[in-house]
Tab-separated table of C-alpha atoms in Angstrom:
chain	number	residue	atom	x	y	z
A	5	MET	CA	0.000	0.000	0.000
A	6	SER	CA	2.782	2.429	0.919
A	7	ALA	CA	4.610	1.916	-2.387
A	8	ASN	CA	1.372	2.603	-4.284
A	9	ILE	CA	1.020	5.935	-2.487
A	10	TRP	CA	4.538	6.950	-3.506
A	11	ARG	CA	3.893	5.930	-7.123
A	12	GLU	CA	0.763	8.079	-7.113
A	13	LEU	CA	2.686	10.960	-5.575
A	14	ALA	CA	5.417	10.586	-8.201
A	15	ARG	CA	2.819	11.013	-10.958
A	16	GLU	CA	1.515	14.182	-9.328
A	17	ILE	CA	5.021	15.622	-8.961
A	18	HIS	CA	5.750	14.873	-12.622
A	19	SER	CA	2.696	16.968	-13.503
A	20	LEU	CA	4.589	20.030	-12.274
A	21	GLN	CA	6.843	19.762	-15.342
A	22	PRO	CA	5.113	17.692	-18.035
A	23	GLY	CA	7.428	16.149	-20.603
A	24	LYS	CA	10.504	16.085	-18.379
A	25	THR	CA	11.521	12.449	-17.877
A	26	VAL	CA	13.526	12.882	-14.686
A	27	LEU	CA	12.935	15.537	-12.041
A	28	PRO	CA	16.254	16.189	-10.254
A	29	LEU	CA	16.412	17.335	-6.653
A	30	HIS	CA	17.580	20.819	-7.626
A	31	GLU	CA	18.872	22.329	-10.849
A	32	PRO	CA	20.113	25.889	-11.362
A	33	LEU	CA	18.153	28.318	-13.488
A	34	PHE	CA	19.989	30.616	-15.914
A	35	GLU	CA	17.664	33.221	-17.376
A	36	GLY	CA	19.557	36.512	-17.077
A	37	ASN	CA	22.976	37.974	-17.889
A	38	GLU	CA	25.054	34.878	-17.110
A	39	LYS	CA	26.422	34.379	-20.630
A	40	THR	CA	27.050	38.103	-21.129
A	41	TYR	CA	29.069	38.470	-17.943
A	42	VAL	CA	31.017	35.220	-18.357
A	43	PHE	CA	31.896	36.056	-21.959
A	44	ASP	CA	33.015	39.494	-20.793
A	45	CYS	CA	35.498	37.808	-18.449
A	46	ILE	CA	36.785	35.610	-21.265
A	47	GLU	CA	37.137	38.516	-23.677
A	48	ALA	CA	38.969	40.614	-21.083
A	49	GLY	CA	41.183	37.718	-19.984
A	50	TRP	CA	40.275	38.267	-16.313
A	51	VAL	CA	39.054	34.806	-15.393
A	52	SER	CA	41.087	34.049	-12.291
A	53	SER	CA	41.193	35.384	-8.742
A	54	VAL	CA	41.020	39.129	-9.345
A	55	GLY	CA	38.717	41.225	-11.493
A	56	LYS	CA	35.808	43.619	-11.458
A	57	TYR	CA	33.160	40.939	-10.956
A	58	VAL	CA	34.609	39.775	-7.618
A	59	ASP	CA	34.303	43.288	-6.187
A	60	ARG	CA	30.877	43.740	-7.740
A	61	PHE	CA	29.597	40.424	-6.402
A	62	GLU	CA	30.825	41.197	-2.898
A	63	ASN	CA	29.134	44.596	-2.957
A	64	MET	CA	25.895	43.107	-4.301
A	65	LEU	CA	25.872	40.445	-1.580
A	66	ALA	CA	26.435	42.996	1.169
A	67	GLU	CA	23.654	45.188	-0.159
A	68	TYR	CA	21.221	42.306	-0.624
A	69	THR	CA	21.769	40.743	2.810
A	70	GLY	CA	22.159	44.030	4.668
A	71	VAL	CA	25.539	43.156	6.170
A	72	ARG	CA	28.401	45.611	6.134
A	73	ARG	CA	30.825	43.370	4.244
A	74	ALA	CA	30.870	40.192	2.156
A	75	ILE	CA	34.059	38.374	1.148
A	76	ALA	CA	33.724	35.951	-1.772
A	77	VAL	CA	35.616	32.649	-1.524
A	78	MET	CA	35.932	29.355	-3.384
A	79	ASN	CA	33.178	27.403	-1.575
A	80	GLY	CA	30.943	27.391	1.479
A	81	THR	CA	33.229	25.134	3.516
A	82	ALA	CA	36.125	27.560	3.054
A	83	ALA	CA	33.809	30.396	4.098
A	84	LEU	CA	32.839	28.602	7.301
A	85	HIS	CA	36.447	27.658	8.070
A	86	ILE	CA	37.559	31.277	7.918
A	87	ALA	CA	34.399	32.502	9.678
A	88	LEU	CA	35.381	30.317	12.644
A	89	LYS	CA	39.013	31.437	12.605
A	90	LEU	CA	37.948	35.079	12.548
A	91	VAL	CA	36.107	34.752	15.869
A	92	GLY	CA	39.094	33.139	17.573
A	93	VAL	CA	38.367	29.406	17.424
A	94	GLN	CA	41.619	27.747	18.510
A	95	PRO	CA	43.000	24.195	18.448
A	96	GLY	CA	41.492	22.280	21.344
A	97	ASP	CA	38.392	24.483	21.613
A	98	GLU	CA	34.945	22.955	21.376
A	99	VAL	CA	32.382	24.301	18.924
A	100	LEU	CA	28.699	23.516	19.390
A	101	ILE	CA	27.102	22.353	16.141
A	102	PRO	CA	23.946	20.461	15.243
A	103	SER	CA	24.512	16.815	14.443
A	104	LEU	CA	21.757	17.221	11.842
A	105	THR	CA	23.744	19.163	9.263
A	106	PHE	CA	25.835	18.643	6.137
A	107	VAL	CA	29.290	17.254	6.900
A	108	ALA	CA	30.959	20.547	5.914
A	109	THR	CA	29.879	22.087	9.223
A	110	GLY	CA	31.816	19.480	11.177
A	111	ASN	CA	34.742	19.506	8.759
A	112	ALA	CA	35.224	23.272	9.058
A	113	VAL	CA	35.460	22.970	12.846
A	114	THR	CA	38.175	20.311	12.583
A	115	TYR	CA	40.134	22.411	10.058
A	116	CYS	CA	40.626	24.866	12.927
A	117	GLY	CA	42.005	22.076	15.114
A	118	ALA	CA	38.853	22.407	17.224
A	119	LYS	CA	36.384	19.727	18.303
A	120	PRO	CA	32.749	19.472	17.219
A	121	HIS	CA	30.368	19.198	20.185
A	122	PHE	CA	27.031	17.936	18.913
A	123	ILE	CA	23.718	19.439	20.027
A	124	ASP	CA	20.095	18.687	19.222
A	125	VAL	CA	17.637	20.434	16.947
A	126	SER	CA	14.047	21.621	17.172
A	127	LYS	CA	11.204	20.022	15.235
A	128	ALA	CA	9.838	23.521	14.677
A	129	THR	CA	12.871	24.789	12.712
A	130	LEU	CA	15.017	21.680	12.001
A	131	GLY	CA	17.854	23.806	13.421
A	132	VAL	CA	19.503	24.238	16.821
A	133	ASP	CA	17.025	24.145	19.710
A	134	PRO	CA	18.019	27.122	21.918
A	135	TYR	CA	15.925	26.009	24.897
A	136	LYS	CA	17.328	22.498	24.966
A	137	LEU	CA	20.824	23.942	24.547
A	138	ASP	CA	20.280	26.291	27.484
A	139	ASP	CA	19.281	23.403	29.745
A	140	TYR	CA	22.237	21.344	28.546
A	141	LEU	CA	24.796	24.084	29.152
A	142	LYS	CA	23.449	24.695	32.656
A	143	GLU	CA	24.468	21.119	33.450
A	144	THR	CA	27.586	20.899	31.310
A	145	ALA	CA	29.356	24.260	31.429
A	146	ILE	CA	30.736	26.835	33.821
A	147	ILE	CA	31.927	30.390	33.207
A	148	LYS	CA	35.537	30.937	34.228
A	149	ASN	CA	37.641	33.992	33.346
A	150	ASN	CA	34.756	35.151	31.149
A	151	VAL	CA	34.850	32.059	28.915
A	152	CYS	CA	32.633	28.981	28.793
A	153	ILE	CA	34.313	25.797	30.016
A	154	ASN	CA	33.108	22.235	29.520
A	155	LYS	CA	33.186	20.840	33.077
A	156	LYS	CA	33.830	17.307	31.803
A	157	THR	CA	36.677	17.968	29.352
A	158	GLY	CA	38.095	21.258	30.655
A	159	ASN	CA	38.034	22.656	27.104
A	160	ILE	CA	36.775	26.106	26.167
A	161	ILE	CA	33.399	26.039	24.401
A	162	ARG	CA	34.207	28.886	22.060
A	163	ALA	CA	31.380	29.114	19.555
A	164	VAL	CA	28.025	27.803	18.378
A	165	VAL	CA	27.135	27.305	14.721
A	166	PRO	CA	23.395	27.380	13.991
A	167	MET	CA	22.706	25.990	10.528
A	168	HIS	CA	19.558	27.274	8.816
A	169	THR	CA	18.341	23.919	7.535
A	170	PHE	CA	16.936	23.903	3.990
A	171	GLY	CA	16.614	27.704	4.259
A	172	HIS	CA	14.466	27.786	7.422
A	173	PRO	CA	15.966	30.197	9.982
A	174	VAL	CA	16.856	28.983	13.452
A	175	ASP	CA	15.005	30.718	16.311
A	176	LEU	CA	17.832	33.211	16.738
A	177	ASP	CA	16.766	35.602	19.503
A	178	PRO	CA	16.667	32.980	22.286
A	179	LEU	CA	19.862	31.458	20.911
A	180	LEU	CA	21.584	34.845	21.137
A	181	GLU	CA	20.447	35.056	24.766
A	182	VAL	CA	22.059	31.671	25.454
A	183	CYS	CA	25.261	32.849	23.757
A	184	ASP	CA	25.335	35.978	25.889
A	185	ARG	CA	24.661	34.083	29.095
A	186	PHE	CA	27.403	31.510	28.443
A	187	ARG	CA	29.935	33.802	26.697
A	188	ILE	CA	29.721	31.832	23.452
A	189	ILE	CA	30.242	33.401	20.015
A	190	MET	CA	27.683	32.764	17.273
A	191	VAL	CA	28.851	31.910	13.756
A	192	GLU	CA	25.945	31.368	11.365
A	193	ASP	CA	26.059	28.557	8.829
A	194	ALA	CA	23.815	30.321	6.331
A	195	ALA	CA	24.962	28.141	3.432
A	196	GLU	CA	21.375	27.256	2.551
A	197	SER	CA	19.557	30.429	3.571
A	198	LEU	CA	20.354	33.202	1.102
A	199	GLY	CA	17.074	35.097	0.819
A	200	SER	CA	15.728	33.922	4.198
A	201	LEU	CA	14.677	36.384	6.904
A	202	TYR	CA	14.330	36.141	10.670
A	203	LYS	CA	11.963	38.795	12.046
A	204	GLY	CA	12.500	40.823	8.890
A	205	VAL	CA	16.324	40.689	8.989
A	206	HIS	CA	18.368	38.587	6.587
A	207	THR	CA	20.127	35.563	8.041
A	208	GLY	CA	23.845	36.151	8.413
A	209	ASN	CA	23.338	39.398	10.338
A	210	PHE	CA	23.002	37.780	13.757
A	211	GLY	CA	26.333	36.016	14.216
A	212	LYS	CA	29.680	37.721	14.540
A	213	THR	CA	30.419	36.071	11.210
A	214	ALA	CA	28.426	33.917	8.790
A	215	ALA	CA	29.022	31.680	5.788
A	216	LEU	CA	27.129	31.333	2.495
A	217	SER	CA	27.382	28.686	-0.229
A	218	PHE	CA	26.842	29.057	-3.964
A	219	ASN	CA	27.200	25.414	-4.961
A	220	GLY	CA	25.374	24.338	-8.115
A	221	ASN	CA	22.302	23.265	-6.165
A	222	LYS	CA	21.839	26.434	-4.085
A	223	ILE	CA	19.354	29.306	-4.519
A	224	ILE	CA	21.943	31.060	-6.688
A	225	THR	CA	25.116	29.478	-7.977
A	226	THR	CA	28.583	30.579	-8.979
A	227	GLY	CA	29.386	27.036	-10.085
A	228	GLY	CA	31.375	26.593	-6.908
A	229	GLY	CA	31.725	29.347	-4.371
A	230	GLY	CA	30.874	30.811	-1.009
A	231	ALA	CA	31.101	34.015	0.986
A	232	ILE	CA	31.882	35.220	4.484
A	233	LEU	CA	29.480	37.801	5.902
A	234	THR	CA	30.233	40.152	8.793
A	235	ASN	CA	29.245	43.538	10.179
A	236	ASP	CA	32.751	44.031	11.600
A	237	GLU	CA	35.007	45.973	9.208
A	238	GLY	CA	38.167	44.802	10.935
A	239	LEU	CA	37.180	41.146	10.649
A	240	ALA	CA	36.192	41.680	7.013
A	241	ASN	CA	39.594	43.113	6.156
A	242	TYR	CA	41.301	40.265	7.976
A	243	ALA	CA	39.113	37.731	6.143
A	244	LYS	CA	40.148	39.219	2.807
A	245	HIS	CA	43.799	39.007	3.858
A	246	LEU	CA	43.610	35.403	5.077
A	247	THR	CA	41.747	34.167	2.014
A	248	THR	CA	44.235	35.750	-0.395
A	249	THR	CA	47.228	33.793	0.988
A	250	ALA	CA	47.955	36.468	3.624
A	251	LYS	CA	49.936	38.442	1.027
A	252	VAL	CA	51.013	41.917	2.094
A	253	PRO	CA	49.896	44.356	-0.639
A	254	HIS	CA	52.828	45.397	-2.815
A	255	SER	CA	53.289	46.143	-6.502
A	256	TRP	CA	55.798	43.341	-7.073
A	257	GLN	CA	57.082	41.738	-3.888
A	258	TYR	CA	55.666	38.497	-2.473
A	259	VAL	CA	55.582	38.888	1.288
A	260	HIS	CA	53.179	36.815	3.375
A	261	ASP	CA	52.932	37.752	7.058
A	262	GLU	CA	51.170	34.609	8.370
A	263	ILE	CA	49.780	31.281	7.235
A	264	GLY	CA	47.094	32.127	4.727
A	265	TYR	CA	44.669	30.283	2.472
A	266	ASN	CA	44.219	30.331	-1.278
A	267	TYR	CA	40.446	30.522	-0.930
A	268	ARG	CA	39.804	33.285	-3.463
A	269	MET	CA	36.781	33.167	-5.754
A	270	PRO	CA	37.748	33.407	-9.443
A	271	ASN	CA	36.417	36.373	-11.384
A	272	ILE	CA	34.585	34.129	-13.851
A	273	ASN	CA	32.645	32.505	-11.003
A	274	ALA	CA	31.815	35.897	-9.542
A	275	ALA	CA	30.516	37.003	-12.951
A	276	LEU	CA	28.066	34.118	-12.874
A	277	GLY	CA	27.111	35.085	-9.321
A	278	CYS	CA	26.370	38.700	-10.267
A	279	ALA	CA	23.928	37.577	-12.944
A	280	GLN	CA	22.320	35.050	-10.602
A	281	LEU	CA	21.907	37.570	-7.789
A	282	GLU	CA	20.179	39.949	-10.200
A	283	SER	CA	17.504	37.243	-10.645
A	284	ILE	CA	17.164	36.056	-7.052
A	285	GLU	CA	13.785	37.654	-6.334
A	286	GLY	CA	12.272	35.725	-9.219
A	287	TYR	CA	13.813	32.480	-7.955
A	288	LEU	CA	12.440	33.080	-4.464
A	289	CYS	CA	9.006	33.812	-5.894
A	290	LYS	CA	9.057	30.538	-7.817
A	291	LYS	CA	10.219	28.647	-4.709
A	292	ARG	CA	7.323	30.012	-2.678
A	293	SER	CA	4.912	29.149	-5.480
A	294	LEU	CA	6.310	25.615	-5.582
A	295	ASN	CA	5.761	25.253	-1.848
A	296	ASP	CA	2.114	26.212	-2.368
A	297	LYS	CA	1.802	23.619	-5.149
A	298	TYR	CA	3.261	20.902	-2.932
A	299	HIS	CA	0.871	21.910	-0.169
A	300	GLN	CA	-2.044	21.320	-2.550
A	301	ILE	CA	-0.667	17.976	-3.707
A	302	LEU	CA	0.218	16.642	-0.254
A	303	SER	CA	-2.896	17.795	1.611
A	304	LYS	CA	-4.720	14.623	0.541
A	305	TYR	CA	-2.104	12.259	2.013
A	306	ASP	CA	-2.504	11.343	5.651
A	307	GLY	CA	0.747	11.049	7.613
A	308	ILE	CA	2.805	13.190	5.175
A	309	THR	CA	3.375	16.780	6.290
A	310	LEU	CA	4.944	19.524	4.192
A	311	PHE	CA	7.363	21.506	6.347
A	312	LYS	CA	6.291	25.153	6.571
A	313	GLU	CA	8.110	28.284	7.678
A	314	ASN	CA	7.624	29.651	11.203
A	315	SER	CA	5.532	32.760	11.788
A	316	ASN	CA	8.623	34.794	12.781
A	317	SER	CA	10.576	33.832	9.664
A	318	LYS	CA	10.484	33.974	5.896
A	319	SER	CA	12.152	30.977	4.305
A	320	ASN	CA	13.749	30.795	0.873
A	321	PHE	CA	12.323	27.234	0.636
A	322	TRP	CA	15.630	26.071	-0.809
A	323	LEU	CA	14.549	22.439	-0.571
A	324	GLN	CA	10.930	21.355	-0.275
A	325	THR	CA	10.740	19.078	2.754
A	326	ILE	CA	8.226	16.514	3.938
A	327	ILE	CA	7.983	14.893	7.364
A	328	LEU	CA	6.668	11.322	7.446
A	329	GLU	CA	4.712	9.695	10.230
A	330	PRO	CA	7.075	6.754	10.969
A	331	SER	CA	4.260	4.455	12.062
A	332	GLN	CA	2.763	4.779	8.560
A	333	TYR	CA	5.704	5.201	6.196
A	334	SER	CA	9.289	4.090	5.680
A	335	VAL	CA	11.790	6.642	4.359
A	336	GLU	CA	13.616	3.849	2.535
A	337	THR	CA	10.457	2.630	0.764
A	338	ALA	CA	9.485	6.184	-0.139
A	339	LEU	CA	12.885	7.020	-1.618
A	340	LYS	CA	13.197	3.725	-3.474
A	341	THR	CA	9.771	4.100	-5.080
A	342	LEU	CA	10.152	7.794	-5.933
A	343	ILE	CA	13.572	7.284	-7.515
A	344	GLU	CA	12.331	4.268	-9.489
A	345	ASN	CA	9.672	6.615	-10.852
A	346	LYS	CA	12.237	9.265	-11.870
A	347	ILE	CA	11.608	11.600	-8.930
A	348	ILE	CA	15.026	12.333	-7.436
A	349	ALA	CA	14.284	12.745	-3.748
A	350	ARG	CA	16.780	12.430	-0.898
A	351	PRO	CA	16.835	11.781	2.843
A	352	ILE	CA	18.187	14.214	5.372
A	353	TRP	CA	21.901	13.858	6.097
A	354	LYS	CA	23.073	11.011	8.288
A	355	PRO	CA	23.644	12.695	11.663
A	356	LEU	CA	27.302	13.588	12.093
A	357	HIS	CA	27.674	11.856	15.454
A	358	LEU	CA	26.982	8.564	13.646
A	359	LEU	CA	29.740	9.106	11.060
A	360	LYS	CA	33.121	7.451	11.607
A	361	PRO	CA	35.191	10.679	11.822
A	362	PHE	CA	32.943	12.125	14.550
A	363	VAL	CA	31.843	9.245	16.763
A	364	ASP	CA	34.167	10.111	19.652
A	365	PHE	CA	33.211	13.771	20.112
A	366	GLU	CA	31.097	15.246	22.910
A	367	ARG	CA	27.337	15.332	22.470
A	368	SER	CA	24.134	16.298	24.203
A	369	ASP	CA	20.957	14.243	24.072
A	370	LEU	CA	20.187	13.947	20.346
A	371	SER	CA	16.797	12.286	20.466
A	372	ILE	CA	15.071	14.705	18.061
A	373	THR	CA	17.945	14.446	15.589
A	374	GLU	CA	17.712	10.669	15.641
A	375	GLN	CA	13.943	10.763	15.167
A	376	LEU	CA	14.130	13.125	12.212
A	377	GLN	CA	16.602	10.991	10.277
A	378	ASP	CA	13.769	8.460	9.915
A	379	GLN	CA	11.160	11.042	8.947
A	380	VAL	CA	12.585	13.664	6.557
A	381	ILE	CA	12.618	13.596	2.760
A	382	ASN	CA	13.432	16.389	0.301
A	383	LEU	CA	11.428	16.527	-2.925
A	384	PRO	CA	12.432	18.073	-6.288
A	385	SER	CA	12.852	21.783	-5.652
A	386	SER	CA	14.187	23.384	-8.842
A	387	PRO	CA	12.867	26.928	-9.272
A	388	TYR	CA	11.512	26.218	-12.758
A	389	LEU	CA	8.867	23.945	-11.148
A	390	GLY	CA	7.216	27.037	-9.653
A	391	GLU	CA	5.633	30.142	-11.126
A	392	CYS	CA	5.975	33.843	-10.479
A	393	ASN	CA	3.691	36.858	-10.780
A	394	ASP	CA	3.068	36.512	-14.501
A	395	GLY	CA	1.784	32.964	-13.942
A	396	LYS	CA	4.207	31.576	-16.514
A	397	LYS	CA	6.528	28.690	-15.871
A	398	THR	CA	10.138	29.180	-16.883
């Protein structure tokens, strides 16, 4: 019976784009100045790590998100790595991160020589649960010399990294209160949330630093790329220095004053990003329309719930997400049947604390995380499946 339901659902999803044999999870949409800007780079010869499009893209990102500065880099993982270094994460520190996140969040912490410390998420946001974290830190941590110390390990708990899952903002105000109370720095993993707002303010404005991703499957893409966001001019300048190999500016000499990183975004990628960012409002409109379409389709199925944004947030609906009632449905059966019927769906990530590289790190109770891994599926979410104000599909 369950497989029949998923076959029926597959037919309804295919109706969103008649004639397309396979519906991928997420494809980019190029409908603006992408070719013009990329060809301009080729004609000018400025395709590598400097050029007018890098500066333009950084300025456009800062203006769009409302942050003071944006620093473009080669991918979202590099952005998060540097975002953590900027706030002082040191080898041996612990960094609180959700176990329910893409592996890049945990990897970036380890690149700093720090240790991931896994915390649980909220069913309401799929991101860090600030209330559960508060209770956990009251038992686990003490404040000593104005820093947060893990009573069990003796390590400094330096930072927390809320990840805005599938574009849905974490409940940030109570999380900021926890950070203030326990002297913990917030670094936002906003890789999936470009275009998402919390209480009217763009994600990435709440942490001391934040990271974006422009991978090929994101809201906008630069092919591969990311950005660091911050409202601190000093940190922004330091980020630019670190990500350009820590080279001291000079007309011809190569002097590097510390260990740096060749994390620069090439000009040709930034050119693509400029064109994509010019079109982002249309993409977001189509995403919201697609969410409405899925709501209509799924309303007839008992035990399958379309995840909706919270009342205090506006999501970019990067990936359309359903929550299954585990007593009625199996994630494995659903995925197998959908994929057999050319609907490329996916499960949520395997929780990091269950992955081999991370099994020995500290963790809180992760009961909600472990429940959700058996309940969450992402459905095809490409923007062309939705419509915008003119009612025309693209």
